PDB file of C-alpha atoms in Angstrom:
ATOM      1  CA  SER A1477      89.874 195.069 -12.501  1.00 47.00           C
ATOM      2  CA  GLN A1478      89.057 197.512 -14.996  1.00 51.00           C
ATOM      3  CA  GLN A1479      84.984 198.478 -15.851  1.00 60.00           C
ATOM      4  CA  GLY A1480      85.859 198.983 -19.524  1.00 66.00           C
ATOM      5  CA  GLU A1481      87.825 199.824 -22.459  1.00 81.00           C
ATOM      6  CA  GLU A1482      88.219 203.047 -24.432  1.00 86.00           C
ATOM      7  CA  ASP A1483      88.336 202.799 -27.930  1.00 88.00           C
ATOM      8  CA  PRO A1484      90.844 203.674 -29.938  1.00 94.00           C
ATOM      9  CA  GLN A1485      93.895 202.840 -27.633  1.00 93.00           C
ATOM     10  CA  ALA A1486      95.739 205.911 -29.416  1.00 95.00           C
ATOM     11  CA  LEU A1487      94.676 208.412 -31.645  1.00 96.00           C
ATOM     12  CA  SER A1488      96.905 210.907 -33.674  1.00 97.00           C
ATOM     13  CA  ILE A1489      95.282 214.222 -35.364  1.00 97.00           C
ATOM     14  CA  GLN A1490      96.258 217.494 -36.663  1.00 97.00           C
ATOM     15  CA  GLU A1491      95.441 220.748 -34.670  1.00 97.00           C
ATOM     16  CA  GLY A1492      92.241 221.772 -35.589  1.00 97.00           C
ATOM     17  CA  GLU A1493      90.613 218.615 -36.358  1.00 98.00           C
ATOM     18  CA  ASN A1494      87.912 216.852 -34.100  1.00 98.00           C
ATOM     19  CA  ALA A1495      88.870 214.003 -31.788  1.00 97.00           C
ATOM     20  CA  THR A1496      86.373 211.469 -30.590  1.00 97.00           C
ATOM     21  CA  MET A1497      86.937 208.988 -27.943  1.00 97.00           C
ATOM     22  CA  ASN A1498      84.519 206.065 -27.001  1.00 96.00           C
ATOM     23  CA  CYS A1499      83.892 204.272 -23.759  1.00 95.00           C
ATOM     24  CA  SER A1500      81.930 201.012 -23.276  1.00 95.00           C
ATOM     25  CA  TYR A1501      81.714 199.642 -19.471  1.00 93.00           C
ATOM     26  CA  LYS A1502      80.219 196.863 -18.210  1.00 91.00           C
ATOM     27  CA  THR A1503      77.218 197.289 -15.182  1.00 88.00           C
ATOM     28  CA  SER A1504      74.746 199.707 -14.574  1.00 89.00           C
ATOM     29  CA  ILE A1505      75.806 203.282 -13.086  1.00 90.00           C
ATOM     30  CA  ASN A1506      74.953 206.408 -11.349  1.00 90.00           C
ATOM     31  CA  ASN A1507      77.318 208.260 -13.473  1.00 92.00           C
ATOM     32  CA  LEU A1508      79.958 208.629 -16.126  1.00 94.00           C
ATOM     33  CA  GLN A1509      82.916 210.873 -15.763  1.00 95.00           C
ATOM     34  CA  TRP A1510      85.685 211.648 -18.316  1.00 96.00           C
ATOM     35  CA  TYR A1511      89.321 212.852 -17.090  1.00 96.00           C
ATOM     36  CA  ARG A1512      92.389 213.651 -18.635  1.00 97.00           C
ATOM     37  CA  GLN A1513      95.841 212.932 -17.466  1.00 96.00           C
ATOM     38  CA  ASN A1514      99.115 214.495 -18.702  1.00 93.00           C
ATOM     39  CA  SER A1515     102.339 212.723 -18.648  1.00 84.00           C
ATOM     40  CA  GLY A1516     101.331 210.134 -15.851  1.00 71.00           C
ATOM     41  CA  ARG A1517     100.624 212.663 -13.435  1.00 83.00           C
ATOM     42  CA  GLY A1518      97.105 213.533 -11.669  1.00 87.00           C
ATOM     43  CA  LEU A1519      94.220 213.489 -13.447  1.00 94.00           C
ATOM     44  CA  VAL A1520      91.874 216.393 -14.269  1.00 95.00           C
ATOM     45  CA  HIS A1521      87.984 215.898 -14.111  1.00 95.00           C
ATOM     46  CA  LEU A1522      86.853 217.205 -17.503  1.00 97.00           C
ATOM     47  CA  ILE A1523      82.772 216.110 -17.300  1.00 96.00           C
ATOM     48  CA  LEU A1524      80.335 214.073 -15.430  1.00 94.00           C
ATOM     49  CA  ILE A1525      77.321 213.008 -16.931  1.00 96.00           C
ATOM     50  CA  ARG A1526      74.418 211.050 -14.745  1.00 94.00           C
ATOM     51  CA  SER A1527      72.412 207.829 -15.889  1.00 93.00           C
ATOM     52  CA  ASN A1528      69.566 210.058 -16.817  1.00 95.00           C
ATOM     53  CA  GLU A1529      71.163 212.335 -19.258  1.00 97.00           C
ATOM     54  CA  ARG A1530      72.150 211.414 -22.765  1.00 98.00           C
ATOM     55  CA  GLU A1531      74.361 214.358 -23.718  1.00 98.00           C
ATOM     56  CA  LYS A1532      76.364 217.050 -21.951  1.00 98.00           C
ATOM     57  CA  HIS A1533      78.432 220.112 -23.276  1.00 97.00           C
ATOM     58  CA  SER A1534      81.331 222.030 -21.483  1.00 96.00           C
ATOM     59  CA  GLY A1535      83.185 224.491 -23.898  1.00 97.00           C
ATOM     60  CA  ARG A1536      84.904 222.136 -26.655  1.00 98.00           C
ATOM     61  CA  LEU A1537      83.832 219.155 -25.300  1.00 98.00           C
ATOM     62  CA  ARG A1538      80.608 217.190 -25.851  1.00 98.00           C
ATOM     63  CA  VAL A1539      79.930 213.807 -24.186  1.00 98.00           C
ATOM     64  CA  THR A1540      77.013 211.719 -24.689  1.00 98.00           C
ATOM     65  CA  LEU A1541      75.717 208.503 -22.849  1.00 98.00           C
ATOM     66  CA  ASP A1542      73.516 205.431 -24.307  1.00 97.00           C
ATOM     67  CA  THR A1543      73.189 203.307 -21.280  1.00 96.00           C
ATOM     68  CA  SER A1544      71.428 200.719 -23.044  1.00 96.00           C
ATOM     69  CA  LYS A1545      74.350 200.377 -24.986  1.00 96.00           C
ATOM     70  CA  LYS A1546      76.478 200.919 -21.867  1.00 95.00           C
ATOM     71  CA  SER A1547      78.894 203.355 -23.771  1.00 96.00           C
ATOM     72  CA  SER A1548      79.598 206.824 -23.911  1.00 97.00           C
ATOM     73  CA  SER A1549      81.730 209.064 -26.188  1.00 98.00           C
ATOM     74  CA  LEU A1550      83.888 212.251 -25.721  1.00 98.00           C
ATOM     75  CA  LEU A1551      84.174 214.591 -28.490  1.00 98.00           C
ATOM     76  CA  ILE A1552      86.783 217.617 -28.532  1.00 98.00           C
ATOM     77  CA  THR A1553      86.665 220.006 -31.234  1.00 98.00           C
ATOM     78  CA  ALA A1554      89.046 221.895 -32.956  1.00 98.00           C
ATOM     79  CA  SER A1555      91.805 220.177 -31.099  1.00 98.00           C
ATOM     80  CA  ARG A1556      94.985 222.417 -30.085  1.00 97.00           C
ATOM     81  CA  ALA A1557      98.486 220.544 -29.371  1.00 96.00           C
ATOM     82  CA  ALA A1558      97.646 221.270 -25.595  1.00 95.00           C
ATOM     83  CA  ASP A1559      94.613 218.795 -25.638  1.00 97.00           C
ATOM     84  CA  THR A1560      97.729 215.942 -25.994  1.00 97.00           C
ATOM     85  CA  ALA A1561      97.185 213.529 -23.170  1.00 97.00           C
ATOM     86  CA  SER A1562      95.668 210.432 -22.056  1.00 96.00           C
ATOM     87  CA  TYR A1563      91.718 210.582 -21.626  1.00 97.00           C
ATOM     88  CA  PHE A1564      90.076 208.224 -19.439  1.00 96.00           C
ATOM     89  CA  CYS A1565      86.223 207.215 -18.781  1.00 96.00           C
ATOM     90  CA  ALA A1566      85.357 206.250 -14.838  1.00 95.00           C
ATOM     91  CA  THR A1567      81.689 205.014 -13.780  1.00 93.00           C
ATOM     92  CA  ALA A1568      80.320 205.640 -10.851  1.00 90.00           C
ATOM     93  CA  PRO A1569      77.893 202.795  -8.818  1.00 83.00           C
ATOM     94  CA  TRP A1570      74.409 203.089  -8.087  1.00 75.00           C
ATOM     95  CA  ALA A1571      73.347 205.485  -5.553  1.00 65.00           C
ATOM     96  CA  GLY A1572      74.445 204.216  -2.215  1.00 66.00           C
ATOM     97  CA  GLY A1573      77.715 202.556  -3.676  1.00 63.00           C
ATOM     98  CA  GLY A1574      80.027 205.449  -2.729  1.00 67.00           C
ATOM     99  CA  ASN A1575      82.027 207.374  -5.170  1.00 74.00           C
ATOM    100  CA  LYS A1576      84.154 204.079  -6.295  1.00 86.00           C
ATOM    101  CA  LEU A1577      85.078 205.153  -9.779  1.00 91.00           C
ATOM    102  CA  THR A1578      86.137 202.081 -11.968  1.00 92.00           C
ATOM    103  CA  PHE A1579      88.470 203.299 -14.794  1.00 94.00           C
ATOM    104  CA  GLY A1580      88.985 202.378 -18.081  1.00 90.00           C
ATOM    105  CA  THR A1581      92.065 201.631 -20.108  1.00 90.00           C
ATOM    106  CA  GLY A1582      92.523 204.927 -21.575  1.00 94.00           C
ATOM    107  CA  THR A1583      92.852 206.776 -24.960  1.00 96.00           C
ATOM    108  CA  GLN A1584      95.940 208.704 -25.877  1.00 96.00           C
ATOM    109  CA  LEU A1585      95.562 211.251 -28.001  1.00 97.00           C
ATOM    110  CA  LYS A1586      98.218 213.011 -29.835  1.00 97.00           C
ATOM    111  CA  VAL A1587      97.208 216.551 -31.543  1.00 97.00           C
ATOM    112  CA  GLU A1588     100.284 217.382 -34.166  1.00 96.00           C
ATOM    113  CA  LEU A1589     100.755 221.115 -34.986  1.00 91.00           C
TER     114      LEU A1589
ATOM    115  CA  ASP B1315      92.448 227.743  -2.986  1.00 58.00           C
ATOM    116  CA  ALA B1316      95.220 225.139  -2.678  1.00 75.00           C
ATOM    117  CA  GLY B1317      94.330 222.008  -4.600  1.00 92.00           C
ATOM    118  CA  VAL B1318      94.910 218.252  -3.553  1.00 96.00           C
ATOM    119  CA  THR B1319      98.508 218.012  -2.150  1.00 97.00           C
ATOM    120  CA  GLN B1320     100.414 214.691  -1.666  1.00 97.00           C
ATOM    121  CA  SER B1321     103.521 213.860  -0.147  1.00 97.00           C
ATOM    122  CA  PRO B1322     106.280 212.931  -1.003  1.00 97.00           C
ATOM    123  CA  THR B1323     106.188 212.933  -4.801  1.00 96.00           C
ATOM    124  CA  HIS B1324     108.866 210.443  -5.096  1.00 96.00           C
ATOM    125  CA  LEU B1325     109.753 207.559  -3.126  1.00 96.00           C
ATOM    126  CA  ILE B1326     112.038 204.540  -3.276  1.00 98.00           C
ATOM    127  CA  LYS B1327     111.558 201.459  -1.047  1.00 98.00           C
ATOM    128  CA  THR B1328     113.096 198.089  -0.570  1.00 98.00           C
ATOM    129  CA  ARG B1329     111.111 195.080  -0.482  1.00 98.00           C
ATOM    130  CA  GLY B1330     109.253 194.077   2.671  1.00 98.00           C
ATOM    131  CA  GLN B1331     109.650 197.694   3.799  1.00 98.00           C
ATOM    132  CA  GLN B1332     106.716 199.776   4.808  1.00 98.00           C
ATOM    133  CA  VAL B1333     105.752 203.089   3.328  1.00 98.00           C
ATOM    134  CA  THR B1334     103.329 205.734   4.451  1.00 98.00           C
ATOM    135  CA  LEU B1335     101.757 208.482   1.839  1.00 98.00           C
ATOM    136  CA  ARG B1336     100.151 211.429   2.804  1.00 98.00           C
ATOM    137  CA  CYS B1337      97.316 213.775   1.293  1.00 98.00           C
ATOM    138  CA  SER B1338      95.498 216.755   2.015  1.00 97.00           C
ATOM    139  CA  PRO B1339      92.181 217.400   0.278  1.00 96.00           C
ATOM    140  CA  ILE B1340      90.675 220.833  -0.919  1.00 95.00           C
ATOM    141  CA  SER B1341      89.660 222.817   1.632  1.00 93.00           C
ATOM    142  CA  GLY B1342      85.931 222.015   2.271  1.00 90.00           C
ATOM    143  CA  HIS B1343      85.964 218.601   0.593  1.00 92.00           C
ATOM    144  CA  LYS B1344      85.331 215.872   3.274  1.00 92.00           C
ATOM    145  CA  SER B1345      85.813 212.774   0.998  1.00 93.00           C
ATOM    146  CA  VAL B1346      89.134 211.499   0.535  1.00 95.00           C
ATOM    147  CA  SER B1347      90.153 208.425  -2.255  1.00 95.00           C
ATOM    148  CA  TRP B1348      92.957 206.298  -3.155  1.00 97.00           C
ATOM    149  CA  TYR B1349      93.643 205.034  -6.586  1.00 97.00           C
ATOM    150  CA  GLN B1350      96.915 203.103  -7.299  1.00 98.00           C
ATOM    151  CA  GLN B1351      98.012 203.340 -11.197  1.00 96.00           C
ATOM    152  CA  VAL B1352     100.129 200.849 -12.774  1.00 95.00           C
ATOM    153  CA  LEU B1353     102.109 202.182 -16.069  1.00 91.00           C
ATOM    154  CA  GLY B1354      99.861 201.811 -18.973  1.00 89.00           C
ATOM    155  CA  GLN B1355      96.818 201.002 -17.150  1.00 92.00           C
ATOM    156  CA  GLY B1356      93.972 203.266 -15.589  1.00 94.00           C
ATOM    157  CA  PRO B1357      93.584 203.939 -11.954  1.00 95.00           C
ATOM    158  CA  GLN B1358      92.219 201.359  -9.530  1.00 96.00           C
ATOM    159  CA  PHE B1359      90.010 201.756  -6.352  1.00 95.00           C
ATOM    160  CA  ILE B1360      92.009 201.381  -3.228  1.00 97.00           C
ATOM    161  CA  PHE B1361      89.821 203.432  -0.386  1.00 94.00           C
ATOM    162  CA  GLN B1362      87.083 205.819   0.078  1.00 94.00           C
ATOM    163  CA  TYR B1363      87.066 207.785   3.197  1.00 94.00           C
ATOM    164  CA  TYR B1364      84.281 210.173   4.271  1.00 92.00           C
ATOM    165  CA  GLU B1365      83.846 212.146   7.570  1.00 91.00           C
ATOM    166  CA  LYS B1366      86.745 209.989   9.025  1.00 91.00           C
ATOM    167  CA  GLU B1367      85.070 206.544   8.281  1.00 93.00           C
ATOM    168  CA  GLU B1368      85.867 204.273   5.449  1.00 93.00           C
ATOM    169  CA  ARG B1369      83.084 204.163   2.953  1.00 90.00           C
ATOM    170  CA  GLY B1370      84.538 201.813   0.322  1.00 90.00           C
ATOM    171  CA  ARG B1371      87.577 199.335  -0.449  1.00 93.00           C
ATOM    172  CA  GLY B1372      88.676 198.031  -3.341  1.00 93.00           C
ATOM    173  CA  ASN B1373      90.593 194.426  -3.838  1.00 94.00           C
ATOM    174  CA  PHE B1374      93.752 195.160  -2.475  1.00 97.00           C
ATOM    175  CA  PRO B1375      95.359 192.872  -0.066  1.00 97.00           C
ATOM    176  CA  ASP B1376      95.094 193.394   3.887  1.00 97.00           C
ATOM    177  CA  ARG B1377      98.798 195.024   3.658  1.00 98.00           C
ATOM    178  CA  PHE B1378      96.950 198.041   2.112  1.00 98.00           C
ATOM    179  CA  SER B1379      95.490 200.250   4.914  1.00 98.00           C
ATOM    180  CA  ALA B1380      94.379 204.055   5.223  1.00 97.00           C
ATOM    181  CA  ARG B1381      92.807 206.504   7.843  1.00 97.00           C
ATOM    182  CA  GLN B1382      91.386 209.844   7.655  1.00 97.00           C
ATOM    183  CA  PHE B1383      91.972 212.661  10.190  1.00 97.00           C
ATOM    184  CA  PRO B1384      89.587 215.079  11.873  1.00 95.00           C
ATOM    185  CA  ASN B1385      90.949 217.682   9.499  1.00 94.00           C
ATOM    186  CA  TYR B1386      90.136 215.478   6.499  1.00 96.00           C
ATOM    187  CA  SER B1387      93.669 214.799   5.600  1.00 97.00           C
ATOM    188  CA  SER B1388      94.533 211.018   5.105  1.00 98.00           C
ATOM    189  CA  GLU B1389      97.206 208.594   4.883  1.00 98.00           C
ATOM    190  CA  LEU B1390      98.160 205.315   2.909  1.00 98.00           C
ATOM    191  CA  ASN B1391      99.944 202.903   4.455  1.00 98.00           C
ATOM    192  CA  VAL B1392     101.564 199.537   2.736  1.00 98.00           C
ATOM    193  CA  ASN B1393     103.464 196.999   4.675  1.00 98.00           C
ATOM    194  CA  ALA B1394     105.486 194.695   3.557  1.00 98.00           C
ATOM    195  CA  LEU B1395     106.470 195.935   0.202  1.00 98.00           C
ATOM    196  CA  LEU B1396     106.342 193.851  -3.060  1.00 98.00           C
ATOM    197  CA  LEU B1397     107.828 194.765  -6.645  1.00 98.00           C
ATOM    198  CA  GLY B1398     104.276 195.033  -7.714  1.00 97.00           C
ATOM    199  CA  ASP B1399     103.354 197.735  -5.514  1.00 98.00           C
ATOM    200  CA  SER B1400     105.550 199.600  -7.642  1.00 98.00           C
ATOM    201  CA  ALA B1401     103.082 202.390  -9.212  1.00 97.00           C
ATOM    202  CA  LEU B1402     101.851 206.083  -9.066  1.00 97.00           C
ATOM    203  CA  TYR B1403      99.431 206.215  -6.093  1.00 98.00           C
ATOM    204  CA  LEU B1404      97.308 209.081  -6.074  1.00 97.00           C
ATOM    205  CA  CYS B1405      94.861 210.684  -3.676  1.00 97.00           C
ATOM    206  CA  ALA B1406      91.440 212.588  -4.987  1.00 95.00           C
ATOM    207  CA  SER B1407      88.734 214.634  -2.822  1.00 94.00           C
ATOM    208  CA  SER B1408      85.369 215.644  -3.275  1.00 91.00           C
ATOM    209  CA  ARG B1409      82.340 217.089  -1.694  1.00 86.00           C
ATOM    210  CA  GLY B1410      80.219 214.506  -1.076  1.00 82.00           C
ATOM    211  CA  VAL B1411      80.523 210.737  -0.533  1.00 75.00           C
ATOM    212  CA  GLU B1412      79.114 210.147  -4.369  1.00 75.00           C
ATOM    213  CA  GLY B1413      77.637 212.070  -7.184  1.00 73.00           C
ATOM    214  CA  HIS B1414      80.686 214.467  -7.574  1.00 79.00           C
ATOM    215  CA  GLY B1415      83.792 214.506  -9.789  1.00 86.00           C
ATOM    216  CA  TYR B1416      86.839 214.450  -8.011  1.00 91.00           C
ATOM    217  CA  THR B1417      89.809 216.536  -7.653  1.00 94.00           C
ATOM    218  CA  PHE B1418      93.055 214.709  -8.049  1.00 95.00           C
ATOM    219  CA  GLY B1419      96.579 215.506  -6.719  1.00 96.00           C
ATOM    220  CA  SER B1420      99.562 215.031  -8.672  1.00 95.00           C
ATOM    221  CA  GLY B1421     100.704 211.855  -7.171  1.00 96.00           C
ATOM    222  CA  THR B1422     103.195 209.579  -5.248  1.00 97.00           C
ATOM    223  CA  ARG B1423     105.231 207.774  -7.650  1.00 97.00           C
ATOM    224  CA  LEU B1424     106.545 204.420  -5.549  1.00 98.00           C
ATOM    225  CA  THR B1425     109.383 202.450  -6.533  1.00 98.00           C
ATOM    226  CA  VAL B1426     110.080 199.190  -4.939  1.00 98.00           C
ATOM    227  CA  VAL B1427     113.606 197.542  -5.349  1.00 98.00           C
TER     228      VAL B1427
END
């Protein structure tokens, strides 16, 4: 079963604009990860944020985590056409639970020229 | 360094048949996990292996089995194939058993007819 939901399900923006995707989950976590998937192929790991962190940056990516609301957001600044892909959040259980990731339903991002 | 490699890339099988999917992790990665992704959904966890031992199993029937070899490569076996087993099967490797992001392979697309 899916852990949570991404919102929105689909997002269409112009190149240069910022894109924000949200993720909600249901159970306590060890960490939360964001992945990108192009054309239904393999997923690419973007960023991992631990449960004791509130914000993390990587290049044009900014991720926030609010464990009290069980939610996370991914911000992509200055979007490019190459950012067009599906984006998934995935949660990892508490320590001792292995790396069994539970993925959300994904946000399809389209960046138009 | 080569990434995570999966074989074959595409496969067509008939209902009732058996299939074996193969995965080679990144050099130095001792954990291999398998995920099933049905079209339009996020990946779902099937198995995790670490140091040749099963460290997690998802909610899949006993028709699904896996193993990890001394060189950390892995095989996923599915017996008595059903139409509903048609999906993209993703292998992912990581250094440790938890707390790390995954590197995914490009997947094996299985079609059951």
